[in-house]
Structures are given as C-alpha cells and as structure tokens.
CSV table of C-alpha atoms in Angstrom, one decimal:
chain,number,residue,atom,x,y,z
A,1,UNK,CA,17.1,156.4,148.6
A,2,UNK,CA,19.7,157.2,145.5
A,3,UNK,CA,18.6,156.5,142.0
A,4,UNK,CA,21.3,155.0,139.8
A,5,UNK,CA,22.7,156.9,136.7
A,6,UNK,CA,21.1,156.4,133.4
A,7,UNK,CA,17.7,154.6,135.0
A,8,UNK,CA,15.5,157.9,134.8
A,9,UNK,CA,15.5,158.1,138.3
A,10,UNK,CA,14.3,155.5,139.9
A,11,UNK,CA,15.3,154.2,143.2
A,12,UNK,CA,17.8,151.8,143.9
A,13,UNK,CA,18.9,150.1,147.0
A,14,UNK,CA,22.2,149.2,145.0
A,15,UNK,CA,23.7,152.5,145.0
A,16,UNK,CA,26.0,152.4,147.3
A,17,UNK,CA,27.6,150.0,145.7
A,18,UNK,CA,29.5,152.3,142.9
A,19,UNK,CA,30.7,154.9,145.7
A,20,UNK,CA,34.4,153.5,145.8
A,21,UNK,CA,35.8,153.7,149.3
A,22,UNK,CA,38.9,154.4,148.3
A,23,UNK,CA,40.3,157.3,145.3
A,24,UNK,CA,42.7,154.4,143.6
A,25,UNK,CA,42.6,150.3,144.1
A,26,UNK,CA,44.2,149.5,147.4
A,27,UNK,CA,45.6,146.4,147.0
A,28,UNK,CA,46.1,143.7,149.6
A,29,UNK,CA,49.2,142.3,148.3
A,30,UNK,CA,51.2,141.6,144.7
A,31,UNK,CA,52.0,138.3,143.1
A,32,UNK,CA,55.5,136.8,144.4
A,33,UNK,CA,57.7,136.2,141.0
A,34,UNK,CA,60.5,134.2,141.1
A,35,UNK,CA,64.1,134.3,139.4
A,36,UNK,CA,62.8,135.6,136.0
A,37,UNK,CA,66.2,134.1,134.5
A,38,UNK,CA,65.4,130.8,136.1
A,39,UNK,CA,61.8,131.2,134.7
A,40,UNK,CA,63.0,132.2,131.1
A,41,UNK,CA,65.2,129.2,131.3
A,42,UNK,CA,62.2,126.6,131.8
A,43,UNK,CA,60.6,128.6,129.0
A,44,UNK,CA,63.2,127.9,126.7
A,45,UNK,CA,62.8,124.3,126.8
A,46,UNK,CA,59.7,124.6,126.1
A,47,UNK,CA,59.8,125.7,123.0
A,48,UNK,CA,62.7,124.0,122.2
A,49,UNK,CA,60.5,120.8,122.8
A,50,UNK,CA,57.9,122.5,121.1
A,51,UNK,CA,55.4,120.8,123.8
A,52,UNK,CA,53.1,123.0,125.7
A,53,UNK,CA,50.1,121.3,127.2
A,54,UNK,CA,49.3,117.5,127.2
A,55,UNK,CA,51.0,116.5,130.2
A,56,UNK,CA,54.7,117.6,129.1
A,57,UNK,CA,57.8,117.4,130.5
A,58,UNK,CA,57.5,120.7,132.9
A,59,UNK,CA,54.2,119.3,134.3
A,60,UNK,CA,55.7,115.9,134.9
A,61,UNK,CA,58.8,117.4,137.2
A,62,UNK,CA,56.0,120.0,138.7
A,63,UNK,CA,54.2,117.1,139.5
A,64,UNK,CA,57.0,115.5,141.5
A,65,UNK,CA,58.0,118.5,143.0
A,66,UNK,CA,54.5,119.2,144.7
A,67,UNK,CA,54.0,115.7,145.7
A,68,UNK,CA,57.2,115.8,147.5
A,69,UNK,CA,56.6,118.7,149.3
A,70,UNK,CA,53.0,117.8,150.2
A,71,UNK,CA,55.3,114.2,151.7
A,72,UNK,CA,52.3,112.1,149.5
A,73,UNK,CA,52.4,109.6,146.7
A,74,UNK,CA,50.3,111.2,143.9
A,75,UNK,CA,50.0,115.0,142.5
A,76,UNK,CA,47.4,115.6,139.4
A,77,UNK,CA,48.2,118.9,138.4
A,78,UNK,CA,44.9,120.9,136.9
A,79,UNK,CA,44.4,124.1,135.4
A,80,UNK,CA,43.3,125.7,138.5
A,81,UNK,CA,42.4,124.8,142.1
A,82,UNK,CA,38.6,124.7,141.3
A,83,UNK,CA,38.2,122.4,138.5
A,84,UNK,CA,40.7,120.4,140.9
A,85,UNK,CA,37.6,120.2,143.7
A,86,UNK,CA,34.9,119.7,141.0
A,87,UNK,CA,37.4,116.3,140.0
A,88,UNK,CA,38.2,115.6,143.2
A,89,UNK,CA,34.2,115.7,144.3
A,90,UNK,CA,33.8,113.3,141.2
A,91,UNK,CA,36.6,111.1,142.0
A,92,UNK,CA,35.7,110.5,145.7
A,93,UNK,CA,31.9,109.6,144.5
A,94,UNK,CA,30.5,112.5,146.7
A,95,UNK,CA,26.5,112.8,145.9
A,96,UNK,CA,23.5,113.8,148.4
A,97,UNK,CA,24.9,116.7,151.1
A,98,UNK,CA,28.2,117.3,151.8
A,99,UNK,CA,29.0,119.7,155.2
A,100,UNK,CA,31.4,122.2,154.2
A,101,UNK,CA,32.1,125.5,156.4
A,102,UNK,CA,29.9,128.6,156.9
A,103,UNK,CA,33.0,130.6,156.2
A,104,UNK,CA,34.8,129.9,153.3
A,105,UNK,CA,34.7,131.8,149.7
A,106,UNK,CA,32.0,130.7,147.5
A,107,UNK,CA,34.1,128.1,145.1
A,108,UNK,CA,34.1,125.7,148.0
A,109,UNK,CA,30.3,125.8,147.8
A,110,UNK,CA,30.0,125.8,144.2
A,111,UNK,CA,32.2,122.7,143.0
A,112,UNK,CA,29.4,121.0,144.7
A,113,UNK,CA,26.2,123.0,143.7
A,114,UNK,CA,27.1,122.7,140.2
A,115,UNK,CA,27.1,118.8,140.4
A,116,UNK,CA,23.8,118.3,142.1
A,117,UNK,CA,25.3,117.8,145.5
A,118,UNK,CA,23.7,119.9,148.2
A,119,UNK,CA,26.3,121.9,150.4
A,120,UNK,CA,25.2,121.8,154.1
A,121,UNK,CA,26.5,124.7,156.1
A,122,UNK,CA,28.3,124.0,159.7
A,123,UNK,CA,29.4,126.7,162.1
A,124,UNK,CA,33.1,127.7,162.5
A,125,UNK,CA,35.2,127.6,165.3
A,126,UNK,CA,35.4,131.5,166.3
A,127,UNK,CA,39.0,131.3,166.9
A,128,UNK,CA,40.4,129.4,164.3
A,129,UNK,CA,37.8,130.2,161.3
A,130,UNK,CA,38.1,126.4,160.7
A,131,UNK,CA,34.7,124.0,160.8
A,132,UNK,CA,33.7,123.2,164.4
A,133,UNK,CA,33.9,119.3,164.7
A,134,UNK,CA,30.8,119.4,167.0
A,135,UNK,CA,28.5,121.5,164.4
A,136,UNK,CA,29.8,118.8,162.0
A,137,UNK,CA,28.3,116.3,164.2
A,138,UNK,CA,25.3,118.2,164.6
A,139,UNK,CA,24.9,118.3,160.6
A,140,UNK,CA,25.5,115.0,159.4
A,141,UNK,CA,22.0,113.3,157.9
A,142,UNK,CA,20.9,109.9,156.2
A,143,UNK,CA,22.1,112.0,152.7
A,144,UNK,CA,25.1,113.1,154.0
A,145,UNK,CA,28.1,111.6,152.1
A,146,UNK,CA,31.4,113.5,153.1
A,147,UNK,CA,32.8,116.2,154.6
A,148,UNK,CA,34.8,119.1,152.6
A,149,UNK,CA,36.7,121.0,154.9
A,150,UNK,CA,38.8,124.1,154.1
A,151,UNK,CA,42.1,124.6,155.7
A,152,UNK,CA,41.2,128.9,156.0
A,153,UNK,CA,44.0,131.6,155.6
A,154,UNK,CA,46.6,128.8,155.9
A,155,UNK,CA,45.7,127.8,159.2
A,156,UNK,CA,44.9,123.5,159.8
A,157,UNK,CA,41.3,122.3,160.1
A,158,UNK,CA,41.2,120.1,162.9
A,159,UNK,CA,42.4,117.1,160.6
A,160,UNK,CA,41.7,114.3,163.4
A,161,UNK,CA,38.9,115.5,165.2
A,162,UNK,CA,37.3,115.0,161.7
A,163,UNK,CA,38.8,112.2,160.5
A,164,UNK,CA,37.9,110.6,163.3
A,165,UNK,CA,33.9,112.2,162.6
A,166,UNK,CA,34.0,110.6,158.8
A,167,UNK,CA,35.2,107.0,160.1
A,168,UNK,CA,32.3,107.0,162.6
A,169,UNK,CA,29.8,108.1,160.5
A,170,UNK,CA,31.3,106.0,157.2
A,171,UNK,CA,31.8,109.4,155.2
A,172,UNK,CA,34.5,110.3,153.1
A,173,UNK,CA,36.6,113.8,153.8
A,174,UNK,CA,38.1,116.2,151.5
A,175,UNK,CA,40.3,119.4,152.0
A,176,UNK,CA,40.0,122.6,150.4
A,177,UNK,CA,43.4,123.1,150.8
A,178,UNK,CA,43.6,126.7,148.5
A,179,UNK,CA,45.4,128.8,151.0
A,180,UNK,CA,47.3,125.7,152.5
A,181,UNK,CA,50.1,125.0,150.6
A,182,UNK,CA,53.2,123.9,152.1
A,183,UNK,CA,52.0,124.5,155.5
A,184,UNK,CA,51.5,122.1,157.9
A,185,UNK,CA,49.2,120.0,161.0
A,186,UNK,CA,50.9,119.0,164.2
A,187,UNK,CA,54.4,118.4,161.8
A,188,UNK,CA,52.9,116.7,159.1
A,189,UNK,CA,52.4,118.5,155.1
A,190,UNK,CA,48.8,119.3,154.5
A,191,UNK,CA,48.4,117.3,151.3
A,192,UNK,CA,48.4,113.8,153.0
A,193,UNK,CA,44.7,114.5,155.2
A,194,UNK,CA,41.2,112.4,154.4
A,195,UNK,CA,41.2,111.1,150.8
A,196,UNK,CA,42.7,113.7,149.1
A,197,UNK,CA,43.2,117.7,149.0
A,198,UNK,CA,43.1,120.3,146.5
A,199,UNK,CA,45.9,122.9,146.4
A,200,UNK,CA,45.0,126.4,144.7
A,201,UNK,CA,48.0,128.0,142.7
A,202,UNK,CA,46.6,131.2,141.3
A,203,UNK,CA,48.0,134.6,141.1
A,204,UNK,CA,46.7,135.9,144.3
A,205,UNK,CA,48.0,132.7,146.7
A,206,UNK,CA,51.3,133.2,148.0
A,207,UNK,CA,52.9,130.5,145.9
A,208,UNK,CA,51.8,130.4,142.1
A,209,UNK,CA,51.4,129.6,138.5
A,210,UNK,CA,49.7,132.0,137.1
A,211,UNK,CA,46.5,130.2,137.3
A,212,UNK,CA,46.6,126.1,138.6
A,213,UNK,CA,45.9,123.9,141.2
A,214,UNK,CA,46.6,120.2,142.5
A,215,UNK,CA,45.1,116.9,143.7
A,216,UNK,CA,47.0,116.1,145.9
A,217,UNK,CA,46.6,112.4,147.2
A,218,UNK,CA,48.3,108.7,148.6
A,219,UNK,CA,45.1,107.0,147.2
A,220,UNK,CA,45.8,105.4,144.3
A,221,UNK,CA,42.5,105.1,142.7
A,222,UNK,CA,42.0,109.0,143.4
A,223,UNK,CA,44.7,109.4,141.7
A,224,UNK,CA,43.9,107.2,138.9
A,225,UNK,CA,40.2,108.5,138.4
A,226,UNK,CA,41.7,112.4,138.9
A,227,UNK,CA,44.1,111.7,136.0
A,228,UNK,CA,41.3,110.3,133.7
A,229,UNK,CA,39.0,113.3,134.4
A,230,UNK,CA,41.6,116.3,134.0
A,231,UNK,CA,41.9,114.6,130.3
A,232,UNK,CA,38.7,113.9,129.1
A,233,UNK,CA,39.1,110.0,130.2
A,234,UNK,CA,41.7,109.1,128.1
A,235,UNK,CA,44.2,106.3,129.3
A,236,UNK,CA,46.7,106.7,126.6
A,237,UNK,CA,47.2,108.2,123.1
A,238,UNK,CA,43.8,107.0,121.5
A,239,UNK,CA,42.0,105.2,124.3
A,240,UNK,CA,39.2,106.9,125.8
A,241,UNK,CA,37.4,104.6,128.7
A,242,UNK,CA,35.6,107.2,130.9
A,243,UNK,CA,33.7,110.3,130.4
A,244,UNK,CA,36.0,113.8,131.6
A,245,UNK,CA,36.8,117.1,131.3
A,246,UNK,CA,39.6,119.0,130.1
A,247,UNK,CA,41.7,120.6,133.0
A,248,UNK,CA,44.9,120.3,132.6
A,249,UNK,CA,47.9,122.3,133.7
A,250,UNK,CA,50.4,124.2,130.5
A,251,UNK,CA,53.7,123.5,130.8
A,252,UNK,CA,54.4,127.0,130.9
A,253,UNK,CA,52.2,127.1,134.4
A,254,UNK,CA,54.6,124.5,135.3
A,255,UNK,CA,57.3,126.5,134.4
A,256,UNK,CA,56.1,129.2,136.7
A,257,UNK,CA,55.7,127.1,139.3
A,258,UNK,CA,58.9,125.2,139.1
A,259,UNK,CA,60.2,128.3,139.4
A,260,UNK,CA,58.4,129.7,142.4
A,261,UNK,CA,59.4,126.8,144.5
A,262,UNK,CA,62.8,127.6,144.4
A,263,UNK,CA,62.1,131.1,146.8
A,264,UNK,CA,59.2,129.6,148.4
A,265,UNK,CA,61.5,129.1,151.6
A,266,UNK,CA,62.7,132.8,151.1
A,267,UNK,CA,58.8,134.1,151.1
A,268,UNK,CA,57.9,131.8,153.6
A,269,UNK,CA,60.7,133.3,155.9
A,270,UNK,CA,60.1,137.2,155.0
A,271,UNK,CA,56.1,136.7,155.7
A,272,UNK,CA,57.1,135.0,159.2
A,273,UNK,CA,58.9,138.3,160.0
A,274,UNK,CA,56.5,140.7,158.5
C-alpha cells in the first residue's frame, strides 16, 4: 500500500486517487454560448434599467419563454436547478420516504436528505437508466409520500407507468428533470409530468445560464407556494406571509438564457447528427 505525501509515511488506501489518468483535463464537452451580440444586447438593458435581481424584466420574459416551451402554465425561475428541487420538495409537502432512482447524481438524493425526508432507493431499468416501475411498486411503505423520478441523460422516465403508480398508491410525483429540457415523452414537453418538474440550467447542461434552474408546473398552488419560497415568502413589496429562502434567478442569468434559446434548435440539430 502507498503512503501519501507529507503524512510521514503512513499507509493510505486513498492514493490512488491523486494519480491523474490523464497528463491534461480531458474534457467531456464545452458550454454552448449563444450570439454574444444578441447576449450584449439583453445586457444593455439591464443596466439601462439599472435592475438586476428581484424578479426583473429579463426573468419575467425568461419565465414565459420556458413555460412555453415546456407547453405548461407556470415557470419559477431559481438560481439553480437544486434549490429548485429543495422548493419543489417543500411546495409538494413531501415528508417521510420518497423513492427516487438508484442511479442518478447525488443532488437528487440530497434535496431530500437535507430536509429530513428519507430517500428510498429503487432499481433502474438496465436499458433505459430510468426507475423500474415494478421496483417502485416493490418500495412503496406506510411512510412513503411521493415518488421523485429523474428523467437520466435526457431520456423520458416512464411518465404513465408511474403516474399511474402514485394515483394508486395516493402519492404525489416529481421529476428531476436536469438533463431534460426541451425534450420530450411520447410527443408531449417534459415539464407538464406529475405535479411539477425541475429543469437544471447550469454551465455543463446543454442549454444554459450560467448557473439556474426552473419549476416548471400547471398547478397553480405549486406555483404559488414555489414563488413564495424562491423569495423568502414575500407576496409583494413589504408583505411577508410565509417562511422562504432566497433563490432567485439574476436578470443577467436571464439574459443568458434568453439568449441561448434562440440556437437551441441549431444545437439540438448539430447533436442529432453528431
């Protein structure tokens, strides 16, 4: 066994874990940037307005944009997809276990963990990476509250098949939706699935805004309660009536995103033929 540097020689079984495999990073992809013109443009408002956070004018159109091309009623733009789940989870009144997928990266998980709810772990379907309806069957307790499925590399969870699952079993059902963005299930936008689903927008996601996510949603109280917690519970200028967080999108996130959405077709296309 190695011994790490600087720790007088004594054994690790962590060693390995400073060889690098490879001389220089290899990285998997690069961020897709939009027109930077188009981007300076929405910039320039900005600071014409002189209004940069707080639900401003960039945020608002972002809003409509997303919601439209998710084909639901309600988008609540957040700082990043995480702190979207950990509102969402709030919003839907999750407690008690949730089943989520053994496969999924760990912020999936954690939204939950770090609200006292326990994360149950079902088995994957081996050719789609997606939750296995049946192993969700198999999970489902006296504690068990809702579902959180993930929608992996892009690819649908079996939407019905566990919509159908949550009905019977009185539970509510929420997508992780990170790597789902304007794809779609059988014709139909992911966006519009159980309750609600969270889109993730950062750097690394094929479409983004630097850092930001989405609640996406046709629920109107989802929405409602989603909008109060991004904000620290205020429902207007000076009137506070719930408890919330702060996790709001900046306008200049917006502005990324606004323009993003005008090549998204164009990256869409080129990754089809790649």
């Amino acid at each position: 066994m190695e011994s790490e540097p600087g720790t007088g020689g004594t054994p690790s079984s962590h060693a390995w874990l400073s060889i690098p495999a490879f001389e220089s990073p290899l990285h998997v992809g690069q961020p897709n940037i939009g027109d930077r013109a188009v981007f300076d443009s929405y910039v320039d408002q900005m600071f014409e307005r002189r209004w940069l956070s707080n639900d401003g004018p960039l945020v608002k159109e972002f809003e409509e944009r997303i919601a439209e091309r998710a084909g639901v009623k309600h988008c609540v733009a957040v700082s990043n997809g995480t702190a979207g789940l950990d509102i969402a989870i709030r919003a839907l009144g999750l407690s008690g276990e949730v089943i989520v997928p053994s496969y999924t990266f760990v912020a999936t998980a954690h939204a939950l963990h770090w609200q006292g709810i326990t994360p149950v772990f079902a088995d994957i379907d081996p050719r789609t990476h997606n939750l296995d309806p049946e192993s969700v069957r198999a999970a489902i307790t006296p504690r068990t509250t809702g579902i959180l499925a993930v929608h992996l590399w892009g690819r649908p969870a079996p939407v019905a098949e566990l919509q159908r699952i949550a009905d019977e079993h009185g539970l509510q059902l929420l997508f992780d939706a990170a790597h789902a963005f304007a794809v779609s299930a059988s014709g139909t936008p992911i966006g519009g699935f159980g309750r609600a689903e969270v889109f993730s927008f950062h750097a690394t996601k094929f479409f983004n805004t630097f850092e930001g996510g989405a609640i996406v949603t046709d629920d109107d109280e989802v929405a409602e309660q989603a909008r109060l917690m991004r904000n620290f519970g205020f429902a207007g200028a000076d009137n506070v009536i719930s408890a919330g967080s702060n996790a709001k999108m900046t306008d200049v996130a917006a502005a990324m995103g606004l323009t993003n959405l005008r090549s998204i077709d164009a990256v869409i296309d080129t990754n089809r033929r790649n």
